[in-house]
PDB file of C-alpha atoms in Angstrom:
ATOM      1  CA  ALA A   1       7.650 -12.854  10.160  1.00 73.00           C
ATOM      2  CA  GLN A   2       5.266 -10.077   9.937  1.00 81.00           C
ATOM      3  CA  SER A   3       1.724 -10.649   8.317  1.00 88.00           C
ATOM      4  CA  VAL A   4      -1.600  -9.378   8.009  1.00 94.00           C
ATOM      5  CA  ALA A   5      -5.000 -11.269   7.733  1.00 96.00           C
ATOM      6  CA  GLN A   6      -8.146  -9.742   6.430  1.00 97.00           C
ATOM      7  CA  PRO A   7     -10.688 -12.777   6.939  1.00 96.00           C
ATOM      8  CA  GLU A   8     -13.551 -11.241   4.896  1.00 96.00           C
ATOM      9  CA  ASP A   9     -13.308 -10.858   1.105  1.00 95.00           C
ATOM     10  CA  GLN A  10     -16.450  -8.798   1.161  1.00 97.00           C
ATOM     11  CA  VAL A  11     -18.479  -6.922   3.455  1.00 98.00           C
ATOM     12  CA  ASN A  12     -22.028  -5.894   2.719  1.00 98.00           C
ATOM     13  CA  VAL A  13     -23.727  -3.060   4.890  1.00 98.00           C
ATOM     14  CA  ALA A  14     -26.859  -0.827   4.443  1.00 98.00           C
ATOM     15  CA  GLU A  15     -26.304   2.848   4.215  1.00 98.00           C
ATOM     16  CA  GLY A  16     -26.742   4.299   7.653  1.00 97.00           C
ATOM     17  CA  ASN A  17     -25.685   1.286   9.567  1.00 98.00           C
ATOM     18  CA  PRO A  18     -22.555   0.603  11.197  1.00 97.00           C
ATOM     19  CA  LEU A  19     -19.752  -1.036   9.480  1.00 97.00           C
ATOM     20  CA  THR A  20     -16.677  -3.091  10.646  1.00 98.00           C
ATOM     21  CA  VAL A  21     -13.828  -4.464   8.474  1.00 98.00           C
ATOM     22  CA  LYS A  22     -11.665  -6.890  10.236  1.00 98.00           C
ATOM     23  CA  CYS A  23      -7.963  -7.052  10.267  1.00 98.00           C
ATOM     24  CA  THR A  24      -5.623  -9.423  12.371  1.00 97.00           C
ATOM     25  CA  TYR A  25      -1.855  -8.979  12.431  1.00 94.00           C
ATOM     26  CA  SER A  26       1.252 -10.959  13.524  1.00 91.00           C
ATOM     27  CA  VAL A  27       4.501  -8.965  14.222  1.00 85.00           C
ATOM     28  CA  SER A  28       7.597  -9.272  16.229  1.00 81.00           C
ATOM     29  CA  GLY A  29       8.152  -6.098  18.354  1.00 79.00           C
ATOM     30  CA  ASN A  30       5.881  -3.111  18.342  1.00 80.00           C
ATOM     31  CA  PRO A  31       3.103  -3.114  15.723  1.00 84.00           C
ATOM     32  CA  TYR A  32       2.793  -0.162  13.400  1.00 88.00           C
ATOM     33  CA  LEU A  33      -0.695  -0.530  11.709  1.00 93.00           C
ATOM     34  CA  PHE A  34      -2.403   1.337   8.959  1.00 95.00           C
ATOM     35  CA  TRP A  35      -5.579   1.275   6.862  1.00 97.00           C
ATOM     36  CA  TYR A  36      -5.854   2.167   3.403  1.00 97.00           C
ATOM     37  CA  VAL A  37      -8.745   2.685   0.972  1.00 97.00           C
ATOM     38  CA  GLN A  38      -8.684   2.154  -2.871  1.00 95.00           C
ATOM     39  CA  TYR A  39     -11.322   3.179  -5.317  1.00 92.00           C
ATOM     40  CA  PRO A  40     -11.482   1.651  -8.525  1.00 86.00           C
ATOM     41  CA  ASN A  41      -8.309   2.524 -10.971  1.00 79.00           C
ATOM     42  CA  ARG A  42      -6.940   4.620  -8.226  1.00 83.00           C
ATOM     43  CA  GLY A  43      -3.956   4.122  -5.911  1.00 88.00           C
ATOM     44  CA  LEU A  44      -4.344   3.643  -2.313  1.00 94.00           C
ATOM     45  CA  GLN A  45      -5.406   6.458   0.063  1.00 95.00           C
ATOM     46  CA  PHE A  46      -4.199   6.618   3.571  1.00 94.00           C
ATOM     47  CA  LEU A  47      -7.002   6.551   6.225  1.00 96.00           C
ATOM     48  CA  LEU A  48      -5.278   6.059   9.575  1.00 96.00           C
ATOM     49  CA  LYS A  49      -2.540   4.529  11.631  1.00 94.00           C
ATOM     50  CA  TYR A  50      -1.746   3.071  15.021  1.00 93.00           C
ATOM     51  CA  ILE A  51       1.571   3.686  16.361  1.00 87.00           C
ATOM     52  CA  THR A  52       1.089   3.922  19.895  1.00 83.00           C
ATOM     53  CA  GLY A  53      -1.209   5.683  22.668  1.00 85.00           C
ATOM     54  CA  ASP A  54      -5.058   5.444  22.692  1.00 90.00           C
ATOM     55  CA  ASN A  55      -6.319   2.109  21.461  1.00 93.00           C
ATOM     56  CA  LEU A  56      -9.183   3.918  19.386  1.00 96.00           C
ATOM     57  CA  VAL A  57      -7.767   5.793  16.484  1.00 95.00           C
ATOM     58  CA  LYS A  58      -9.634   8.325  14.482  1.00 96.00           C
ATOM     59  CA  GLY A  59      -9.072   8.846  10.853  1.00 94.00           C
ATOM     60  CA  SER A  60     -10.342  10.488   7.559  1.00 92.00           C
ATOM     61  CA  TYR A  61     -13.939  10.360   6.367  1.00 93.00           C
ATOM     62  CA  GLY A  62     -15.264   9.396   9.688  1.00 95.00           C
ATOM     63  CA  PHE A  63     -13.389   6.235   9.966  1.00 97.00           C
ATOM     64  CA  GLU A  64     -11.878   4.805  13.144  1.00 97.00           C
ATOM     65  CA  ALA A  65      -9.949   1.865  14.117  1.00 98.00           C
ATOM     66  CA  GLU A  66      -9.599  -0.134  17.461  1.00 96.00           C
ATOM     67  CA  PHE A  67      -6.399  -1.720  18.370  1.00 96.00           C
ATOM     68  CA  ASN A  68      -6.678  -4.739  20.608  1.00 95.00           C
ATOM     69  CA  LYS A  69      -3.194  -6.008  21.535  1.00 93.00           C
ATOM     70  CA  SER A  70      -4.548  -9.217  23.233  1.00 94.00           C
ATOM     71  CA  GLN A  71      -6.421 -10.311  20.210  1.00 95.00           C
ATOM     72  CA  THR A  72      -3.815  -8.845  17.862  1.00 94.00           C
ATOM     73  CA  SER A  73      -6.634  -7.069  15.905  1.00 96.00           C
ATOM     74  CA  PHE A  74      -6.957  -3.787  14.272  1.00 97.00           C
ATOM     75  CA  HIS A  75     -10.547  -3.541  13.218  1.00 98.00           C
ATOM     76  CA  LEU A  76     -11.649  -0.640  10.957  1.00 98.00           C
ATOM     77  CA  LYS A  77     -15.061   0.862  11.973  1.00 98.00           C
ATOM     78  CA  LYS A  78     -17.374   3.631  10.967  1.00 98.00           C
ATOM     79  CA  PRO A  79     -20.722   4.446  12.936  1.00 97.00           C
ATOM     80  CA  SER A  80     -22.815   5.198   9.835  1.00 97.00           C
ATOM     81  CA  ALA A  81     -21.856   3.824   6.429  1.00 97.00           C
ATOM     82  CA  LEU A  82     -22.285   5.875   3.167  1.00 97.00           C
ATOM     83  CA  VAL A  83     -22.715   4.631  -0.299  1.00 97.00           C
ATOM     84  CA  SER A  84     -19.540   6.417  -1.168  1.00 95.00           C
ATOM     85  CA  ASP A  85     -17.681   4.260   1.224  1.00 96.00           C
ATOM     86  CA  SER A  86     -17.886   1.402  -1.211  1.00 97.00           C
ATOM     87  CA  ALA A  87     -14.363   0.497  -2.047  1.00 96.00           C
ATOM     88  CA  LEU A  88     -11.413  -1.827  -1.154  1.00 96.00           C
ATOM     89  CA  TYR A  89      -9.967  -1.608   1.995  1.00 97.00           C
ATOM     90  CA  PHE A  90      -6.436  -2.793   2.811  1.00 97.00           C
ATOM     91  CA  CYS A  91      -4.957  -3.175   6.397  1.00 97.00           C
ATOM     92  CA  ALA A  92      -1.201  -2.937   6.564  1.00 95.00           C
ATOM     93  CA  VAL A  93       1.739  -3.614   9.129  1.00 91.00           C
ATOM     94  CA  ARG A  94       4.969  -1.764   8.828  1.00 85.00           C
ATOM     95  CA  ASP A  95       7.977  -3.960   9.643  1.00 76.00           C
ATOM     96  CA  GLY A  96       9.395  -2.183  12.944  1.00 60.00           C
ATOM     97  CA  GLY A  97      12.774  -4.090  12.768  1.00 59.00           C
ATOM     98  CA  ASN A  98      15.785  -3.241  10.809  1.00 58.00           C
ATOM     99  CA  ASN A  99      13.740  -3.324   7.455  1.00 58.00           C
ATOM    100  CA  PHE A 100      12.508   0.026   7.801  1.00 64.00           C
ATOM    101  CA  ASN A 101       9.641   0.852   5.296  1.00 72.00           C
ATOM    102  CA  LYS A 102       8.834  -2.665   4.357  1.00 80.00           C
ATOM    103  CA  PHE A 103       4.808  -2.833   4.640  1.00 87.00           C
ATOM    104  CA  TYR A 104       2.875  -5.873   4.505  1.00 90.00           C
ATOM    105  CA  PHE A 105      -0.651  -5.627   3.345  1.00 93.00           C
ATOM    106  CA  GLY A 106      -3.617  -7.835   3.833  1.00 94.00           C
ATOM    107  CA  SER A 107      -5.471  -9.325   0.890  1.00 94.00           C
ATOM    108  CA  GLY A 108      -8.031  -6.595   0.948  1.00 95.00           C
ATOM    109  CA  THR A 109     -11.821  -6.359   1.885  1.00 97.00           C
ATOM    110  CA  LYS A 110     -14.376  -5.232  -0.617  1.00 96.00           C
ATOM    111  CA  LEU A 111     -17.109  -2.973   1.145  1.00 97.00           C
ATOM    112  CA  ASN A 112     -20.241  -2.745  -0.509  1.00 97.00           C
ATOM    113  CA  VAL A 113     -22.855  -0.049   1.092  1.00 97.00           C
ATOM    114  CA  LYS A 114     -26.209  -0.551  -0.469  1.00 97.00           C
ATOM    115  CA  PRO A 115     -28.596   2.350  -0.383  1.00 95.00           C
TER     116      PRO A 115
ATOM    117  CA  LYS B   1       1.729  19.911  -1.826  1.00 69.00           C
ATOM    118  CA  ALA B   2       1.644  17.904  -5.157  1.00 81.00           C
ATOM    119  CA  GLY B   3       1.104  14.035  -4.538  1.00 93.00           C
ATOM    120  CA  VAL B   4       2.891  11.047  -6.105  1.00 96.00           C
ATOM    121  CA  THR B   5       2.747  11.045  -9.715  1.00 97.00           C
ATOM    122  CA  GLN B   6       3.273   8.020 -11.851  1.00 97.00           C
ATOM    123  CA  THR B   7       3.956   7.865 -15.580  1.00 97.00           C
ATOM    124  CA  PRO B   8       2.718   6.471 -17.805  1.00 97.00           C
ATOM    125  CA  ARG B   9      -0.902   5.648 -16.385  1.00 96.00           C
ATOM    126  CA  TYR B  10      -1.381   2.996 -18.985  1.00 96.00           C
ATOM    127  CA  LEU B  11       0.633   0.784 -21.007  1.00 96.00           C
ATOM    128  CA  ILE B  12       0.399  -2.075 -23.605  1.00 98.00           C
ATOM    129  CA  LYS B  13       3.342  -4.234 -24.287  1.00 98.00           C
ATOM    130  CA  THR B  14       4.043  -7.777 -25.826  1.00 98.00           C
ATOM    131  CA  ARG B  15       5.721 -10.665 -24.525  1.00 98.00           C
ATOM    132  CA  GLY B  16       9.590 -10.427 -24.477  1.00 98.00           C
ATOM    133  CA  GLN B  17       9.617  -6.555 -24.501  1.00 98.00           C
ATOM    134  CA  GLN B  18      10.805  -4.341 -21.604  1.00 98.00           C
ATOM    135  CA  VAL B  19       9.229  -1.580 -19.860  1.00 98.00           C
ATOM    136  CA  THR B  20      10.322   1.274 -17.695  1.00 98.00           C
ATOM    137  CA  LEU B  21       7.795   2.996 -15.285  1.00 98.00           C
ATOM    138  CA  SER B  22       8.485   6.300 -13.697  1.00 98.00           C
ATOM    139  CA  CYS B  23       7.647   7.689 -10.165  1.00 98.00           C
ATOM    140  CA  SER B  24       7.925  11.197  -8.693  1.00 98.00           C
ATOM    141  CA  PRO B  25       7.572  11.066  -4.966  1.00 96.00           C
ATOM    142  CA  ILE B  26       5.995  14.022  -2.896  1.00 94.00           C
ATOM    143  CA  SER B  27       8.414  16.680  -2.266  1.00 92.00           C
ATOM    144  CA  GLY B  28      10.770  15.965   0.756  1.00 88.00           C
ATOM    145  CA  HIS B  29      10.035  12.214   0.654  1.00 89.00           C
ATOM    146  CA  ARG B  30      13.257  10.337   0.249  1.00 88.00           C
ATOM    147  CA  SER B  31      11.782   6.635   0.450  1.00 90.00           C
ATOM    148  CA  VAL B  32      10.046   5.090  -2.421  1.00 94.00           C
ATOM    149  CA  SER B  33       8.526   1.841  -2.514  1.00 94.00           C
ATOM    150  CA  TRP B  34       7.182  -0.128  -5.527  1.00 97.00           C
ATOM    151  CA  TYR B  35       4.389  -2.658  -5.300  1.00 96.00           C
ATOM    152  CA  GLN B  36       2.713  -5.101  -7.823  1.00 96.00           C
ATOM    153  CA  GLN B  37      -0.934  -5.421  -7.397  1.00 94.00           C
ATOM    154  CA  THR B  38      -3.019  -8.198  -9.106  1.00 92.00           C
ATOM    155  CA  PRO B  39      -6.501  -9.513  -8.556  1.00 85.00           C
ATOM    156  CA  GLY B  40      -4.906 -13.022  -7.433  1.00 78.00           C
ATOM    157  CA  GLN B  41      -1.928 -11.985  -5.521  1.00 79.00           C
ATOM    158  CA  GLY B  42      -3.135  -8.662  -3.954  1.00 85.00           C
ATOM    159  CA  LEU B  43      -0.307  -6.129  -3.105  1.00 91.00           C
ATOM    160  CA  GLN B  44       3.159  -7.388  -3.367  1.00 92.00           C
ATOM    161  CA  PHE B  45       6.203  -5.451  -2.324  1.00 92.00           C
ATOM    162  CA  LEU B  46       8.752  -5.401  -5.095  1.00 95.00           C
ATOM    163  CA  PHE B  47      11.413  -2.876  -3.729  1.00 92.00           C
ATOM    164  CA  GLU B  48      12.146   0.304  -1.592  1.00 92.00           C
ATOM    165  CA  TYR B  49      14.794   2.815  -2.338  1.00 93.00           C
ATOM    166  CA  PHE B  50      16.358   5.487  -0.125  1.00 90.00           C
ATOM    167  CA  SER B  51      19.113   7.941  -1.102  1.00 88.00           C
ATOM    168  CA  GLU B  52      19.502   6.096  -4.336  1.00 93.00           C
ATOM    169  CA  THR B  53      20.009   2.793  -2.578  1.00 92.00           C
ATOM    170  CA  GLN B  54      17.902  -0.343  -2.573  1.00 92.00           C
ATOM    171  CA  ARG B  55      17.049  -0.891   1.028  1.00 87.00           C
ATOM    172  CA  ASN B  56      14.540  -3.649   0.812  1.00 85.00           C
ATOM    173  CA  LYS B  57      13.671  -6.158  -1.712  1.00 90.00           C
ATOM    174  CA  GLY B  58      10.606  -8.679  -2.052  1.00 90.00           C
ATOM    175  CA  ASN B  59      10.626 -11.857  -3.791  1.00 92.00           C
ATOM    176  CA  PHE B  60      10.555 -11.079  -7.533  1.00 96.00           C
ATOM    177  CA  PRO B  61      12.845 -12.470 -10.261  1.00 96.00           C
ATOM    178  CA  GLY B  62      15.775 -10.391 -11.256  1.00 96.00           C
ATOM    179  CA  ARG B  63      13.942  -9.188 -14.456  1.00 97.00           C
ATOM    180  CA  PHE B  64      12.315  -6.670 -12.043  1.00 98.00           C
ATOM    181  CA  SER B  65      14.814  -3.961 -11.116  1.00 97.00           C
ATOM    182  CA  GLY B  66      14.758  -0.397 -10.073  1.00 97.00           C
ATOM    183  CA  ARG B  67      16.900   2.672  -9.307  1.00 97.00           C
ATOM    184  CA  GLN B  68      16.534   6.036  -7.688  1.00 97.00           C
ATOM    185  CA  PHE B  69      18.018   9.349  -8.623  1.00 97.00           C
ATOM    186  CA  SER B  70      19.688  12.195  -6.605  1.00 95.00           C
ATOM    187  CA  ASN B  71      16.125  13.772  -6.653  1.00 94.00           C
ATOM    188  CA  SER B  72      14.392  10.878  -5.107  1.00 94.00           C
ATOM    189  CA  ARG B  73      12.610  10.237  -8.451  1.00 97.00           C
ATOM    190  CA  SER B  74      12.448   6.609  -9.064  1.00 98.00           C
ATOM    191  CA  GLU B  75      12.120   4.120 -11.986  1.00 98.00           C
ATOM    192  CA  MET B  76      11.463   0.393 -12.224  1.00 98.00           C
ATOM    193  CA  ASN B  77      12.290  -1.742 -15.118  1.00 98.00           C
ATOM    194  CA  VAL B  78      10.921  -5.105 -16.175  1.00 98.00           C
ATOM    195  CA  SER B  79      12.649  -7.043 -18.792  1.00 96.00           C
ATOM    196  CA  THR B  80      11.564  -9.720 -20.933  1.00 97.00           C
ATOM    197  CA  LEU B  81       7.942  -9.267 -20.188  1.00 98.00           C
ATOM    198  CA  GLU B  82       5.527 -12.272 -19.409  1.00 97.00           C
ATOM    199  CA  LEU B  83       1.841 -12.387 -19.586  1.00 97.00           C
ATOM    200  CA  GLY B  84       1.862 -12.715 -15.891  1.00 95.00           C
ATOM    201  CA  ASP B  85       3.469  -9.330 -15.507  1.00 97.00           C
ATOM    202  CA  SER B  86       0.056  -7.453 -16.352  1.00 97.00           C
ATOM    203  CA  ALA B  87      -0.740  -5.729 -13.221  1.00 96.00           C
ATOM    204  CA  LEU B  88      -1.136  -2.433 -11.667  1.00 96.00           C
ATOM    205  CA  TYR B  89       2.245  -1.231 -10.489  1.00 97.00           C
ATOM    206  CA  LEU B  90       1.933   1.248  -7.408  1.00 96.00           C
ATOM    207  CA  CYS B  91       4.621   3.693  -6.169  1.00 96.00           C
ATOM    208  CA  ALA B  92       4.543   4.880  -2.665  1.00 95.00           C
ATOM    209  CA  SER B  93       6.731   7.533  -1.115  1.00 93.00           C
ATOM    210  CA  SER B  94       7.198   8.439   2.579  1.00 88.00           C
ATOM    211  CA  LEU B  95       9.430  10.415   4.893  1.00 83.00           C
ATOM    212  CA  ASP B  96      12.487   8.481   6.157  1.00 75.00           C
ATOM    213  CA  PRO B  97      11.592   6.502   9.405  1.00 65.00           C
ATOM    214  CA  THR B  98      15.201   6.307  10.398  1.00 65.00           C
ATOM    215  CA  SER B  99      15.540  10.064  11.012  1.00 60.00           C
ATOM    216  CA  GLY B 100      12.717  10.071  13.721  1.00 58.00           C
ATOM    217  CA  ALA B 101       9.875   7.970  14.879  1.00 54.00           C
ATOM    218  CA  PRO B 102       8.836   5.171  12.953  1.00 55.00           C
ATOM    219  CA  SER B 103       5.403   6.190  12.205  1.00 61.00           C
ATOM    220  CA  TYR B 104       5.419   7.506   8.687  1.00 78.00           C
ATOM    221  CA  GLU B 105       2.782   6.242   6.533  1.00 87.00           C
ATOM    222  CA  GLN B 106       3.240   5.811   2.973  1.00 90.00           C
ATOM    223  CA  TYR B 107       1.366   7.859   0.317  1.00 92.00           C
ATOM    224  CA  PHE B 108       0.551   6.042  -3.026  1.00 95.00           C
ATOM    225  CA  GLY B 109       0.428   7.267  -6.535  1.00 96.00           C
ATOM    226  CA  PRO B 110      -2.388   6.500  -9.043  1.00 95.00           C
ATOM    227  CA  GLY B 111      -0.518   3.469 -10.419  1.00 96.00           C
ATOM    228  CA  THR B 112       0.448   2.436 -13.942  1.00 97.00           C
ATOM    229  CA  ARG B 113      -1.686  -0.230 -15.457  1.00 96.00           C
ATOM    230  CA  LEU B 114       0.530  -2.577 -17.532  1.00 97.00           C
ATOM    231  CA  THR B 115      -0.988  -5.133 -19.993  1.00 97.00           C
ATOM    232  CA  VAL B 116       1.152  -7.633 -21.626  1.00 97.00           C
ATOM    233  CA  THR B 117      -0.279  -9.386 -24.581  1.00 97.00           C
TER     234      THR B 117
END
């Protein structure tokens, strides 16, 4: 069965420092991986995705993610954090089998960027 | 292009009542999924519709149902509301991956905040 784990409920980082939000996954078949961000009282916003190709994927707002097949990880990164990056981040994997468009989401990681 | 819209944004109901939530997907998107988000359970998949047919279903009781119209707009209904149904209900739309590479991300609406008292 497909699943996603975000081992950290919360990540704290100072503005200007690099940030990493961790995600590991378990899938049968090819992984289709996504990161989303949610601001308070809002829906989820798509940040980036990995389907195939380069292991380093670049997305919106300066975020990037590194796909590591051997470690089954898809960590979200940003070289220099902004206070405005403070939000809830979700990693997701899409079922690549017959159940098209069934997404499995991690439990979310709250990112706090302090000035 | 307009994003995914959901109505109403906020709703207060009492136990035992029923509620209908509406979702209009991005133009051209034919796949619509619904999720329930709660602080304790996170994001849980309810169901997905494509071409007016329910294609996938999550592990929710039969009180939760949905439908999709020919214009891809979707509604979900919850009957006999319980206190535990209080949540943010999110709708997401995407292009149909069966028509091409399975790489299409979902785009989410702002959600409907349902409070059951």
